[in-house]
PDB file of C-alpha atoms and ligand atoms in Angstrom:
ATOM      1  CA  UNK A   1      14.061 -11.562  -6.316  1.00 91.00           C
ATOM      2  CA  UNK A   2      14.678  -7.981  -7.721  1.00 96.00           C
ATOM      3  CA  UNK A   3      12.820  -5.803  -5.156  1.00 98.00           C
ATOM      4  CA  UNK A   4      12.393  -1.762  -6.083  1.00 98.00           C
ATOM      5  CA  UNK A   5      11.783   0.156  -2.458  1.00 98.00           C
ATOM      6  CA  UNK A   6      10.165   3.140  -2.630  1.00 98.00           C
ATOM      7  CA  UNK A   7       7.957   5.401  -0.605  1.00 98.00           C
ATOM      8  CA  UNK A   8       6.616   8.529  -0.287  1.00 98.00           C
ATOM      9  CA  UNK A   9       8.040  10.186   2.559  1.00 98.00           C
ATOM     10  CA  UNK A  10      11.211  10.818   0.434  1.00 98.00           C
ATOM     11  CA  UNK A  11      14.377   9.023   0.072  1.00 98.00           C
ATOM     12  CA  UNK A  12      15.882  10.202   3.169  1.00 98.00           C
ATOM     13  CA  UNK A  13      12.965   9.211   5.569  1.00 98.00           C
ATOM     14  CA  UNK A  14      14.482   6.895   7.932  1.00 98.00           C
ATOM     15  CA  UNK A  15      11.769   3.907   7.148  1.00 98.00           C
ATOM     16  CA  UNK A  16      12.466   3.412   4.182  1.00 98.00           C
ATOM     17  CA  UNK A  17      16.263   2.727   4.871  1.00 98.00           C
ATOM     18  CA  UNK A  18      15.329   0.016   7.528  1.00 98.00           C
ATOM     19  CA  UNK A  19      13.050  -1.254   5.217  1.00 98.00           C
ATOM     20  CA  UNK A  20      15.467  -1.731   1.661  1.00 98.00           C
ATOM     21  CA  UNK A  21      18.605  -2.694   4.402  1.00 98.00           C
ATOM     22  CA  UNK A  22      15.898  -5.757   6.042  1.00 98.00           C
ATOM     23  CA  UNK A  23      15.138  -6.724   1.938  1.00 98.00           C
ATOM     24  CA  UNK A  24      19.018  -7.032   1.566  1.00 98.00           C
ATOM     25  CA  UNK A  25      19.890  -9.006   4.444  1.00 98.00           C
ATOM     26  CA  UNK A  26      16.921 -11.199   3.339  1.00 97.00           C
ATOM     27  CA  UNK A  27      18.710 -12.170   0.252  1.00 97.00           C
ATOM     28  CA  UNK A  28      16.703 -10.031  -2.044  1.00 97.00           C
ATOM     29  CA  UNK A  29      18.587  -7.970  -5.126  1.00 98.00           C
ATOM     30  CA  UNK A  30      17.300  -4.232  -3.834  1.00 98.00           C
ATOM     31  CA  UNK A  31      17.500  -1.085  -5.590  1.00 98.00           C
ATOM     32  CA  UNK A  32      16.046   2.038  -3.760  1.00 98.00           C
ATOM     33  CA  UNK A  33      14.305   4.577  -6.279  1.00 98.00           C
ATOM     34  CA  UNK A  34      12.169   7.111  -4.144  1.00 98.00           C
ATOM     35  CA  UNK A  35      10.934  10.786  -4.273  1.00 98.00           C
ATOM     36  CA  UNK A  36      13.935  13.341  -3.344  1.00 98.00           C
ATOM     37  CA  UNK A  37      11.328  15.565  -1.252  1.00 98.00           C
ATOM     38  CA  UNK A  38       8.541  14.127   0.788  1.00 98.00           C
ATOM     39  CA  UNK A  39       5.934  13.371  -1.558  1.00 97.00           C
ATOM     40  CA  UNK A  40       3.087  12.271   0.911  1.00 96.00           C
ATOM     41  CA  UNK A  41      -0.271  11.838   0.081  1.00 94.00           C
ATOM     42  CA  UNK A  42       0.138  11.835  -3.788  1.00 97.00           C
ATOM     43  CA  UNK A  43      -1.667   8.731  -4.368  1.00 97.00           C
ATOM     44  CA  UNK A  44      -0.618   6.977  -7.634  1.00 97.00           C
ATOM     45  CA  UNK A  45       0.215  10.795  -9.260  1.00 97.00           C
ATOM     46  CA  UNK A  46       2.999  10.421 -11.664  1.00 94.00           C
ATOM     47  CA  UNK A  47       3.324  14.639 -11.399  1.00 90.00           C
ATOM     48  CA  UNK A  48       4.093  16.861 -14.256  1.00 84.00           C
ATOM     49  CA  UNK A  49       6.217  15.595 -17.049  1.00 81.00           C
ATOM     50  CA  UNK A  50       9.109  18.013 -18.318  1.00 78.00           C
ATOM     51  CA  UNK A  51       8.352  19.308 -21.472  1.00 83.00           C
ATOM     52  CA  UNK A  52      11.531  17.650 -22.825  1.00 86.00           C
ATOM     53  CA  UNK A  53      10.019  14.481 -21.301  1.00 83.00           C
ATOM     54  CA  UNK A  54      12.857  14.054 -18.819  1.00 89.00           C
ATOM     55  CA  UNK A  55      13.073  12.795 -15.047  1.00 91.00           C
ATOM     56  CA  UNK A  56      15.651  13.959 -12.951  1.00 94.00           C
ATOM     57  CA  UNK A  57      17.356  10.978 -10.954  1.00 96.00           C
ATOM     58  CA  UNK A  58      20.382  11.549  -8.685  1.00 97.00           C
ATOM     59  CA  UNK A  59      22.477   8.640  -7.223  1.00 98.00           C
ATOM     60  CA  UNK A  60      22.386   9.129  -3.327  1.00 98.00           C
ATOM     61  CA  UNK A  61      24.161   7.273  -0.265  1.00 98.00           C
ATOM     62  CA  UNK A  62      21.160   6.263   2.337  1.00 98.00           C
ATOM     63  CA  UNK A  63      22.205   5.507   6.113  1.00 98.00           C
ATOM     64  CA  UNK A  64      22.669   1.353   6.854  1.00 97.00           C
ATOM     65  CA  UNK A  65      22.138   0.607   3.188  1.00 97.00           C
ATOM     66  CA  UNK A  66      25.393  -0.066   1.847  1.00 97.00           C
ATOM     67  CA  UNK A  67      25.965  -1.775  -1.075  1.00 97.00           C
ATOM     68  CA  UNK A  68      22.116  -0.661  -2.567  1.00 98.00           C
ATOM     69  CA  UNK A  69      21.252   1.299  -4.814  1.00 98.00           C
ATOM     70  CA  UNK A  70      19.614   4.286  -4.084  1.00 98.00           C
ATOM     71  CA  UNK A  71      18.112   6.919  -6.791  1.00 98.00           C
ATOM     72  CA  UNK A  72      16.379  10.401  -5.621  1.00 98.00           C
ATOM     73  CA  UNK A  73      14.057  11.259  -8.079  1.00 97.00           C
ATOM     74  CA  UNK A  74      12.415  14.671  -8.526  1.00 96.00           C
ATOM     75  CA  UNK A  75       8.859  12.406  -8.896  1.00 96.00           C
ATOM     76  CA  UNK A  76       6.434  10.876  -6.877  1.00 98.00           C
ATOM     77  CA  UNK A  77       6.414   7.385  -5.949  1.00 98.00           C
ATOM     78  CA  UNK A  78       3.758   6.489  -9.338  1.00 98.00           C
ATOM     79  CA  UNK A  79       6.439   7.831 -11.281  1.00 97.00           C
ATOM     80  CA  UNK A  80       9.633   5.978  -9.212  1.00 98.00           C
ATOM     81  CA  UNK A  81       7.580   2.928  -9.874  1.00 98.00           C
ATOM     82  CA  UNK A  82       7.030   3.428 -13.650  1.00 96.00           C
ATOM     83  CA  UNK A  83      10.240   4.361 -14.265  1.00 96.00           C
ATOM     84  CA  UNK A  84      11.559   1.219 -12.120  1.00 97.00           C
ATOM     85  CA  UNK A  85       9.746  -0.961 -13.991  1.00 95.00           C
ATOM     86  CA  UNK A  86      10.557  -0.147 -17.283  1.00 94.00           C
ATOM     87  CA  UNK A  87      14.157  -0.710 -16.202  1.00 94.00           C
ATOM     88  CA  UNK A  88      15.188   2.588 -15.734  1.00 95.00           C
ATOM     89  CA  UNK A  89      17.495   1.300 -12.344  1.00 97.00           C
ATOM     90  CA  UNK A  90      18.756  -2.065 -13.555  1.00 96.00           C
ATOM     91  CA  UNK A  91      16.617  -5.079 -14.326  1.00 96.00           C
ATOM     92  CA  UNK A  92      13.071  -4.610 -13.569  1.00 96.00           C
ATOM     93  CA  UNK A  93      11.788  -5.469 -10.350  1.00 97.00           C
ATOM     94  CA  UNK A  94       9.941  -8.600  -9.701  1.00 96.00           C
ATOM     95  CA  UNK A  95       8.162  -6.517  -6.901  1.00 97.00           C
ATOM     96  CA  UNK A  96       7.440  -3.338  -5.472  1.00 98.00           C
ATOM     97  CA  UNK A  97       7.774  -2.733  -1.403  1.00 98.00           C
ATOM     98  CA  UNK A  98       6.726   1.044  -0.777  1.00 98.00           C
ATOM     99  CA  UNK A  99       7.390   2.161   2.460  1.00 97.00           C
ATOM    100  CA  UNK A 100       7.510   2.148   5.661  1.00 98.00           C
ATOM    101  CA  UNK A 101       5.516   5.008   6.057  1.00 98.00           C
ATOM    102  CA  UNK A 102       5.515   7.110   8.875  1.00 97.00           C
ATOM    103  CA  UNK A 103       2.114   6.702  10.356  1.00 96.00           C
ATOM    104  CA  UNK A 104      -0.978   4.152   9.189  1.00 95.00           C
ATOM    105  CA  UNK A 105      -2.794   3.917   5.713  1.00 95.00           C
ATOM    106  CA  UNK A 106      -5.648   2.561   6.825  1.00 94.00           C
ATOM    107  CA  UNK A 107      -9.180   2.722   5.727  1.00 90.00           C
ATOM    108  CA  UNK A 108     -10.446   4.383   2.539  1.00 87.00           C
ATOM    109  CA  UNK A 109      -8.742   7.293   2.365  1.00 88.00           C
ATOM    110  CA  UNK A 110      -5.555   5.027   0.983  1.00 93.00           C
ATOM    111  CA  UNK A 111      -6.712   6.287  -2.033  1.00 93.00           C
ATOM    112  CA  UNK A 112      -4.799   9.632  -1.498  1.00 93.00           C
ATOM    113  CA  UNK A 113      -1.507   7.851  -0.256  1.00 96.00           C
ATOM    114  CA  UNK A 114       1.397   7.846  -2.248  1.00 98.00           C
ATOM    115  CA  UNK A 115       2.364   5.097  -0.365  1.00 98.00           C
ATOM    116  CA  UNK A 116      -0.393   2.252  -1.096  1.00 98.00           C
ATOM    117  CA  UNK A 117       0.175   4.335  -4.629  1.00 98.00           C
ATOM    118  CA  UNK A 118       3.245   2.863  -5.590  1.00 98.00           C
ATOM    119  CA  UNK A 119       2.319  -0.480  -5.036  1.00 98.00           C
ATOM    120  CA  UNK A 120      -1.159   0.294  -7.120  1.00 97.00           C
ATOM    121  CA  UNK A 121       1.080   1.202  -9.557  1.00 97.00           C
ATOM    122  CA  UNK A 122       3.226  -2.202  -9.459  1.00 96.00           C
ATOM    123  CA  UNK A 123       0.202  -3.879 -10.185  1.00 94.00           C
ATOM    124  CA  UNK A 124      -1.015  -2.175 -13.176  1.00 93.00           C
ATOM    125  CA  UNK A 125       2.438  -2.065 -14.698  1.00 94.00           C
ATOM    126  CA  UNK A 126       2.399  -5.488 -14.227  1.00 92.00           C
ATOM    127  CA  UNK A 127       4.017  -7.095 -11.145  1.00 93.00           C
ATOM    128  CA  UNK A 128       2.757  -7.031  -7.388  1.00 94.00           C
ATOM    129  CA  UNK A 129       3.007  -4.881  -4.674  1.00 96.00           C
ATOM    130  CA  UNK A 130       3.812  -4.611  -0.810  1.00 97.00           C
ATOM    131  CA  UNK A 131       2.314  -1.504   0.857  1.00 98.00           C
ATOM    132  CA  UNK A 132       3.557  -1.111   4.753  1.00 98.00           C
ATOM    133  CA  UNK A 133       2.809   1.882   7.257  1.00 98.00           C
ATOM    134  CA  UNK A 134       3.839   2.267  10.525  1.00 98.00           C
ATOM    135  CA  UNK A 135       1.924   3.694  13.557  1.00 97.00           C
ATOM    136  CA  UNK A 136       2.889   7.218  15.136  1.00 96.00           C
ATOM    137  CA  UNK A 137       5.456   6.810  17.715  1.00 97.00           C
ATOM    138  CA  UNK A 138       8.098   8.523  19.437  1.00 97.00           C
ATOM    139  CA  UNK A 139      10.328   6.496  18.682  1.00 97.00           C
ATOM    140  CA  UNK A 140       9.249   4.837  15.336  1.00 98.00           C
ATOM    141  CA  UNK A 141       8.820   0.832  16.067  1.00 98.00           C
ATOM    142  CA  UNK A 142      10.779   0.688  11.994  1.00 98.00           C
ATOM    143  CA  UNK A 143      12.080  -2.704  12.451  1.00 98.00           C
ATOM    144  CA  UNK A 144       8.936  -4.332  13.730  1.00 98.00           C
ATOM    145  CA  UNK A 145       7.180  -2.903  10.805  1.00 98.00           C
ATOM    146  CA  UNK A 146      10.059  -4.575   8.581  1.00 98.00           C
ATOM    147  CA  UNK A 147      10.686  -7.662   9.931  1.00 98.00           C
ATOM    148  CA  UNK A 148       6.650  -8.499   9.777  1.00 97.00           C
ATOM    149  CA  UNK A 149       6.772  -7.139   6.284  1.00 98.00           C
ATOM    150  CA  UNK A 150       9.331  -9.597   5.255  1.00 97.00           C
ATOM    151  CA  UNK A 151       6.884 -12.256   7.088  1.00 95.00           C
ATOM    152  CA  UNK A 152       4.547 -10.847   4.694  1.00 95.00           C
ATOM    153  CA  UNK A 153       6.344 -11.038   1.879  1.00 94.00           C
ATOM    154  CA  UNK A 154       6.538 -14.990   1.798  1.00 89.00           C
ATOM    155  CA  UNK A 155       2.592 -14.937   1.566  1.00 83.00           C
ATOM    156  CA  UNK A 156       3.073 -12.731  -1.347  1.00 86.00           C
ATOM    157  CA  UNK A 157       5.353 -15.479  -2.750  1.00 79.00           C
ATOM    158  CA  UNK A 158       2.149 -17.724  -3.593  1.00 80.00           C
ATOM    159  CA  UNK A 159      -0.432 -15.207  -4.627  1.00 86.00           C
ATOM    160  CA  UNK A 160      -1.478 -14.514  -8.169  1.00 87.00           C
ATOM    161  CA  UNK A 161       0.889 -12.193  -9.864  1.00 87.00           C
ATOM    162  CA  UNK A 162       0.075  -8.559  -9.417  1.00 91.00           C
ATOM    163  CA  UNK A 163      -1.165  -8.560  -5.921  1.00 91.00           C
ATOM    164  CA  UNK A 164      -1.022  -6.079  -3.896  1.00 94.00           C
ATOM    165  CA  UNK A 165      -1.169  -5.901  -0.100  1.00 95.00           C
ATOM    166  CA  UNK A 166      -1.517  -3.161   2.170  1.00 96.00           C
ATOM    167  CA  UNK A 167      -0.207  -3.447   5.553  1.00 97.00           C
ATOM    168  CA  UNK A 168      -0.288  -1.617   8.650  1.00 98.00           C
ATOM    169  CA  UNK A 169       2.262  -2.324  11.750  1.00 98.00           C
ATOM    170  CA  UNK A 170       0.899  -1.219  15.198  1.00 98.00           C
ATOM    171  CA  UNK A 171       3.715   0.859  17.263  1.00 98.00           C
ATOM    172  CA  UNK A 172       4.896  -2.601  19.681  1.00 98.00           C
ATOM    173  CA  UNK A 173       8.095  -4.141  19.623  1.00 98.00           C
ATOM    174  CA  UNK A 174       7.922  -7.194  17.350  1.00 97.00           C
ATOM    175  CA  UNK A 175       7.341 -10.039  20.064  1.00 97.00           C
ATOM    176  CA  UNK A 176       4.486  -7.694  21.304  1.00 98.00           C
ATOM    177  CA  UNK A 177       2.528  -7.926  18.244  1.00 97.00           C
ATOM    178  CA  UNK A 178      -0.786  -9.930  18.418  1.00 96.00           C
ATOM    179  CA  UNK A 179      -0.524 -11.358  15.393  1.00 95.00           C
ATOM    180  CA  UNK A 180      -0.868 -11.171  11.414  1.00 94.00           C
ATOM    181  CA  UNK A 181      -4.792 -10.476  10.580  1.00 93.00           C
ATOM    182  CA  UNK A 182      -6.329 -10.059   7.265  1.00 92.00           C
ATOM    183  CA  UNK A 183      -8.348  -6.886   7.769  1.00 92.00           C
ATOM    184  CA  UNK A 184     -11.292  -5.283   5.782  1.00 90.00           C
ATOM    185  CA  UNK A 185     -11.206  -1.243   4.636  1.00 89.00           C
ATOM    186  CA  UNK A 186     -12.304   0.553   7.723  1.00 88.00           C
ATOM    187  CA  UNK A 187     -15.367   2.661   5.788  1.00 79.00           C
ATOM    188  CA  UNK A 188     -14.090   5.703   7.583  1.00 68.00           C
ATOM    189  CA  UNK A 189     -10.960   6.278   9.875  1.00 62.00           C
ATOM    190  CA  UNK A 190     -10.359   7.794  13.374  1.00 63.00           C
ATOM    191  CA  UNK A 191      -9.929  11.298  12.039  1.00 68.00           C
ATOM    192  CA  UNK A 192     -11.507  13.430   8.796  1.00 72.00           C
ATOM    193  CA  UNK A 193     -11.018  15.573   6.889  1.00 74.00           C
ATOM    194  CA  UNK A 194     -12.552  19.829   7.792  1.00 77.00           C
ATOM    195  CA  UNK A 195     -11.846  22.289   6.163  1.00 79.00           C
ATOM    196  CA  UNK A 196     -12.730  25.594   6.608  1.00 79.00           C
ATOM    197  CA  UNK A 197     -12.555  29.448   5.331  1.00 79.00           C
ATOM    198  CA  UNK A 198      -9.492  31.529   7.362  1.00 80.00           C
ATOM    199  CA  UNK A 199      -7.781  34.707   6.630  1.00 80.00           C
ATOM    200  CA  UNK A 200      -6.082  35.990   3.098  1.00 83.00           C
ATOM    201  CA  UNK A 201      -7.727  33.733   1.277  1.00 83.00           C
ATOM    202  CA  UNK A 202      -6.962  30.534   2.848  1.00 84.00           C
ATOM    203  CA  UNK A 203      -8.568  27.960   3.681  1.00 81.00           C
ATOM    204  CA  UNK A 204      -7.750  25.654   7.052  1.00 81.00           C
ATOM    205  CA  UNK A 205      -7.497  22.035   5.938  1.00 77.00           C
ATOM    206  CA  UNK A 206      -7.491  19.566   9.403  1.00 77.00           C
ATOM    207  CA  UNK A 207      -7.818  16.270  10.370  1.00 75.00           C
ATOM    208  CA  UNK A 208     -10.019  16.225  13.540  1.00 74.00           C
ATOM    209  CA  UNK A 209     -10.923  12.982  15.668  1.00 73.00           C
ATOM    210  CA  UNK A 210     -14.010  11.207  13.727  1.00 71.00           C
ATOM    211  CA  UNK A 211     -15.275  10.069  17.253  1.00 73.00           C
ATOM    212  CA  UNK A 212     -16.536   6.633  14.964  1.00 76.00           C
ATOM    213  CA  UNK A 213     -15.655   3.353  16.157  1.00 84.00           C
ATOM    214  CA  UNK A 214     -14.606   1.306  13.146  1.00 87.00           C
ATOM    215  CA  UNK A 215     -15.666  -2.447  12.881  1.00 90.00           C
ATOM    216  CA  UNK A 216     -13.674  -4.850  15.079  1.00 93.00           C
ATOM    217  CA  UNK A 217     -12.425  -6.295  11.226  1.00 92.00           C
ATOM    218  CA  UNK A 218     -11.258  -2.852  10.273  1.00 92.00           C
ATOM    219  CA  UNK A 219      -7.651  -2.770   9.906  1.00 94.00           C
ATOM    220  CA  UNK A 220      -7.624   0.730  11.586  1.00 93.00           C
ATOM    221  CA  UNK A 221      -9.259  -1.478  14.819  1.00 94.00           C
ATOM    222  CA  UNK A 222      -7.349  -4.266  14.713  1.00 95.00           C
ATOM    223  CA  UNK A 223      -4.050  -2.020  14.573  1.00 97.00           C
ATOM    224  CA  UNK A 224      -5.509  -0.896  17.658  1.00 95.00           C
ATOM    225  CA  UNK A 225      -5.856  -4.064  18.986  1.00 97.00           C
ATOM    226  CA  UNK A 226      -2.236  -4.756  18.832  1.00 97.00           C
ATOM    227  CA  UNK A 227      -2.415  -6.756  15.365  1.00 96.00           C
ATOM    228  CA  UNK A 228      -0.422  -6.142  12.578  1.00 97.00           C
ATOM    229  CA  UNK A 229      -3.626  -6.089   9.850  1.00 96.00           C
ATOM    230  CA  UNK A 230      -2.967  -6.982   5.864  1.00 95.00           C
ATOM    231  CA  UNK A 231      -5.677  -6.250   3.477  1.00 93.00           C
ATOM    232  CA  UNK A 232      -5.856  -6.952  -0.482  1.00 91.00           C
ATOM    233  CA  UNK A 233      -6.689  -4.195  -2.404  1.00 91.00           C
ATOM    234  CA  UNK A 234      -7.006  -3.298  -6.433  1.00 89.00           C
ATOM    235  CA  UNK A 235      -6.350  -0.229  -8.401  1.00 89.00           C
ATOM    236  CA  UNK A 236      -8.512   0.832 -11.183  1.00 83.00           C
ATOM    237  CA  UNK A 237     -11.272  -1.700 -12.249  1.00 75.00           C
ATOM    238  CA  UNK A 238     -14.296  -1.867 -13.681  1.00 68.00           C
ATOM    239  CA  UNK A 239     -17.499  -1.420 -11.007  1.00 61.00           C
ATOM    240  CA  UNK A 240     -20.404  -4.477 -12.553  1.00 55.00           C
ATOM    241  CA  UNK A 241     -22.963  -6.215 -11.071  1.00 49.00           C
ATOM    242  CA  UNK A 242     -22.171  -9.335  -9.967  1.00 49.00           C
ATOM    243  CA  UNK A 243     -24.259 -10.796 -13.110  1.00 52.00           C
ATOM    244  CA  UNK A 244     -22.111 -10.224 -15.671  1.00 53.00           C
ATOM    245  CA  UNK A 245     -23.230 -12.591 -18.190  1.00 58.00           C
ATOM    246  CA  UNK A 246     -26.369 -11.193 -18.375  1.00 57.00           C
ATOM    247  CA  UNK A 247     -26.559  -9.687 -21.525  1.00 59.00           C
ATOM    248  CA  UNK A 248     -30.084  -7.139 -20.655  1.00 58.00           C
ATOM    249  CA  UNK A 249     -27.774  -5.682 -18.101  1.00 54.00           C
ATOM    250  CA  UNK A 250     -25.163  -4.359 -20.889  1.00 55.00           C
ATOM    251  CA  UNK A 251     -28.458  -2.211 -22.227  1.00 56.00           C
ATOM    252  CA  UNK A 252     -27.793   0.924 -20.738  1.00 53.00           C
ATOM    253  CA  UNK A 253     -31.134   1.614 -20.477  1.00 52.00           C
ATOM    254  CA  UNK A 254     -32.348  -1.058 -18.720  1.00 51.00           C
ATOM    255  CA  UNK A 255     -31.005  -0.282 -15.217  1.00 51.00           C
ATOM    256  CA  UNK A 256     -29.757   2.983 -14.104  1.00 50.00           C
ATOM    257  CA  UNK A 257     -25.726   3.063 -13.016  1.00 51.00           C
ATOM    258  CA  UNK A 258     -24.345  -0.337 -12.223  1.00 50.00           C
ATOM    259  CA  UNK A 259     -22.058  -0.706  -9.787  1.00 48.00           C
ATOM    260  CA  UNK A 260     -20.756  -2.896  -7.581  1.00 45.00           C
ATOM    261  CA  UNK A 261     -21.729  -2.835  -3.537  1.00 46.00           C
ATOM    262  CA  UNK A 262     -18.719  -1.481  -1.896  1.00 44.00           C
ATOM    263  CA  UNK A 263     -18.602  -4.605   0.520  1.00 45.00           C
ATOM    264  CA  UNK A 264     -18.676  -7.239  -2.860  1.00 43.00           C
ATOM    265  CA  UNK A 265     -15.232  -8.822  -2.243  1.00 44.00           C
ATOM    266  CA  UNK A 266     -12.760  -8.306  -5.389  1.00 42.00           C
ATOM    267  CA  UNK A 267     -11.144 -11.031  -7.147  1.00 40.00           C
ATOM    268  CA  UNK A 268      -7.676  -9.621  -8.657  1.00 39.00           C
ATOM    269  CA  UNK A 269      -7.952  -8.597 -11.828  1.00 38.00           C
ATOM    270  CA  UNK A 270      -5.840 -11.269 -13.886  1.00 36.00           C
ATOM    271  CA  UNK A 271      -7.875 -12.428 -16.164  1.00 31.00           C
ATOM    272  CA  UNK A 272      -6.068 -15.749 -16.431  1.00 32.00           C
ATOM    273  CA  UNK A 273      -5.873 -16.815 -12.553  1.00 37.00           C
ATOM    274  CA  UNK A 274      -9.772 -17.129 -10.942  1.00 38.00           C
ATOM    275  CA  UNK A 275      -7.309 -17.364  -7.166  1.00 40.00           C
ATOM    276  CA  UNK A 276      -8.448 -14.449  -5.172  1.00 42.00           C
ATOM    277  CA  UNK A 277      -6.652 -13.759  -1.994  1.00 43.00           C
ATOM    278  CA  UNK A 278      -8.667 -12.489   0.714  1.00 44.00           C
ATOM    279  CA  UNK A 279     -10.063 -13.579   4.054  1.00 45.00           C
ATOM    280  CA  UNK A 280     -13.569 -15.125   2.777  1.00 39.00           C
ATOM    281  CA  UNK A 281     -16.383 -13.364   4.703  1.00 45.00           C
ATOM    282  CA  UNK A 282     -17.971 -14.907   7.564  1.00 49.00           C
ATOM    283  CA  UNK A 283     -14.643 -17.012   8.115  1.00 48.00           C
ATOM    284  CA  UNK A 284     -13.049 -16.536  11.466  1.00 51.00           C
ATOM    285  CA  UNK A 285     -10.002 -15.043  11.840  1.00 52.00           C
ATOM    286  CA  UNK A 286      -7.059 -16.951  10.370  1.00 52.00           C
ATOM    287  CA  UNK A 287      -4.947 -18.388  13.350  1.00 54.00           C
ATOM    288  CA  UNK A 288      -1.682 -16.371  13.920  1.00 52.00           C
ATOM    289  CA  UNK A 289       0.034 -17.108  10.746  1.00 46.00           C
ATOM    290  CA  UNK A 290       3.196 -15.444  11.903  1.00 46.00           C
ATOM    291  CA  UNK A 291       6.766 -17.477  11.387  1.00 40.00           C
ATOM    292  CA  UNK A 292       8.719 -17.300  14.788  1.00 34.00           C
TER     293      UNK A 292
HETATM  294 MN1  LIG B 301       3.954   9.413   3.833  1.00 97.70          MN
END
């Protein structure tokens, strides 16, 4: 399988190289195309566009990954993945593995990671995606985090094209790990955002301990609990009520905003596949799934 690694702590972070040299000795065709400064929390941003309408992308040498590929590019990882896919570094990959990130992307402010962006991205240009994030720890547990995401990855096998997975690795060495769990969105995570007026001008942007307990389902809890937690997410897509074919409902007067509840689980959007992967509420936890 063509596989384009990319991230969005730049190309030199050291998780990504464990992560494209893991793909490789896997068997997969790799090519590493990945911002060339540390692009973090950038979401899906493909960043300005030159007014000449060129990207700048330099060949570089990464640490353990010989024989890849590598590309900096002055871009953040929306843009690596664009690019990528409309074969601008060899054939166009059959999937996108961003990562591993240096710390977790859990709950829903993964809307602001570049990270979980890139493989967004993957999925509405068209093929799926692999998010994976590593907990904070001195030292990094990198090849735990890559050797479950290439467990992962033979799930992702059999899903409906343009799935996308996020996954979170907790900081344990690999035979430490609970488990695989499909998790839900934490609604909020263990820290928040504050922000608040300082001196010249500025402003003091922090993330301070939410004191919330998430639910025991969460990924952010059950990274806590020593699991390594996968969840399904989508990009962009259309918020409805679930009675679509209801043609009052397309009045827009006749109901104020529709919307989908938050907690409505989303099938991916491929209009041609009705498979949905996702752990179906009220089921119990799927026993550990995890090759040995
Ligand atoms: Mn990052």
């Amino acid at each position: 399988m063509h596989v384009l690694v990319t991230n969005d702590d730049g190309v030199q972070a050291a998780g990504i190289h464990v992560l494209a040299a893991a793909l490789q000795r896997d068997g997969h065709d790799v090519v590493v195309a990945a911002p060339d400064t540390d692009r973090s929390g950038t979401g899906a941003a493909i960043g300005l566009v030159n007014p000449d309408q060129h990207v700048d992308a330099a060949r570089v040498e990464l640490p353990g990954c010989d024989g890849i590929p590598a590309y900096a590019v002055d871009g953040p990882p929306g843009m690596c993945v664009i690019a990528g896919r409309l074969g601008a570094f060899g054939p166009p990959p059959d999937l996108v593995v961003s990562g591993i990130n240096a710390g977790l992307n859990t709950g829903r402010a993964i809307l602001h990671s570049g990270t979980v962006g890139a493989a967004l991205t993957a999925q509405n240009f068209g093929c799926s995606g692999l998010a994976v994030s590593a907990e904070v720890a001195d030292p990094y547990h990198w090849d735990t985090a890559a050797r479950i995401a290439l467990d992962v990855l033979t799930r992702l096998a059999d899903a409906p094209p343009r799935t996308v997975l996020n996954l979170n690795v907790p900081a344990r060495p690999y035979d430490d790990v609970a488990g695989i769990r499909w998790a839900r969105l934490a609604p909020f995570g263990a820290v928040r955002a504050a922000v608040a007026p300082a001196e010249d001008g500025r402003y003091q942007f922090e993330l301070r301990a939410s004191g919330l307990v998430p639910p025991p389902d969460s990924d952010q809890s059950l990274v806590e609990a020593g699991y390594a937690a996968i969840t399904t997410i989508i990009g962009i897509a259309e918020a409805w009520p679930p009675e679509r074919d209801d043609h009052d409902a397309l009045v827009m007067s006749s109901q104020p905003v529709p919307g989908a509840p938050l907690d409505e689980v989303h099938t991916i959007p491929d209009a041609s596949l009705p498979r949905f992967l996702h752990r179906p509420h009220g089921a119990p936890p799927d026993p550990d799934p995890r090759p040995r």
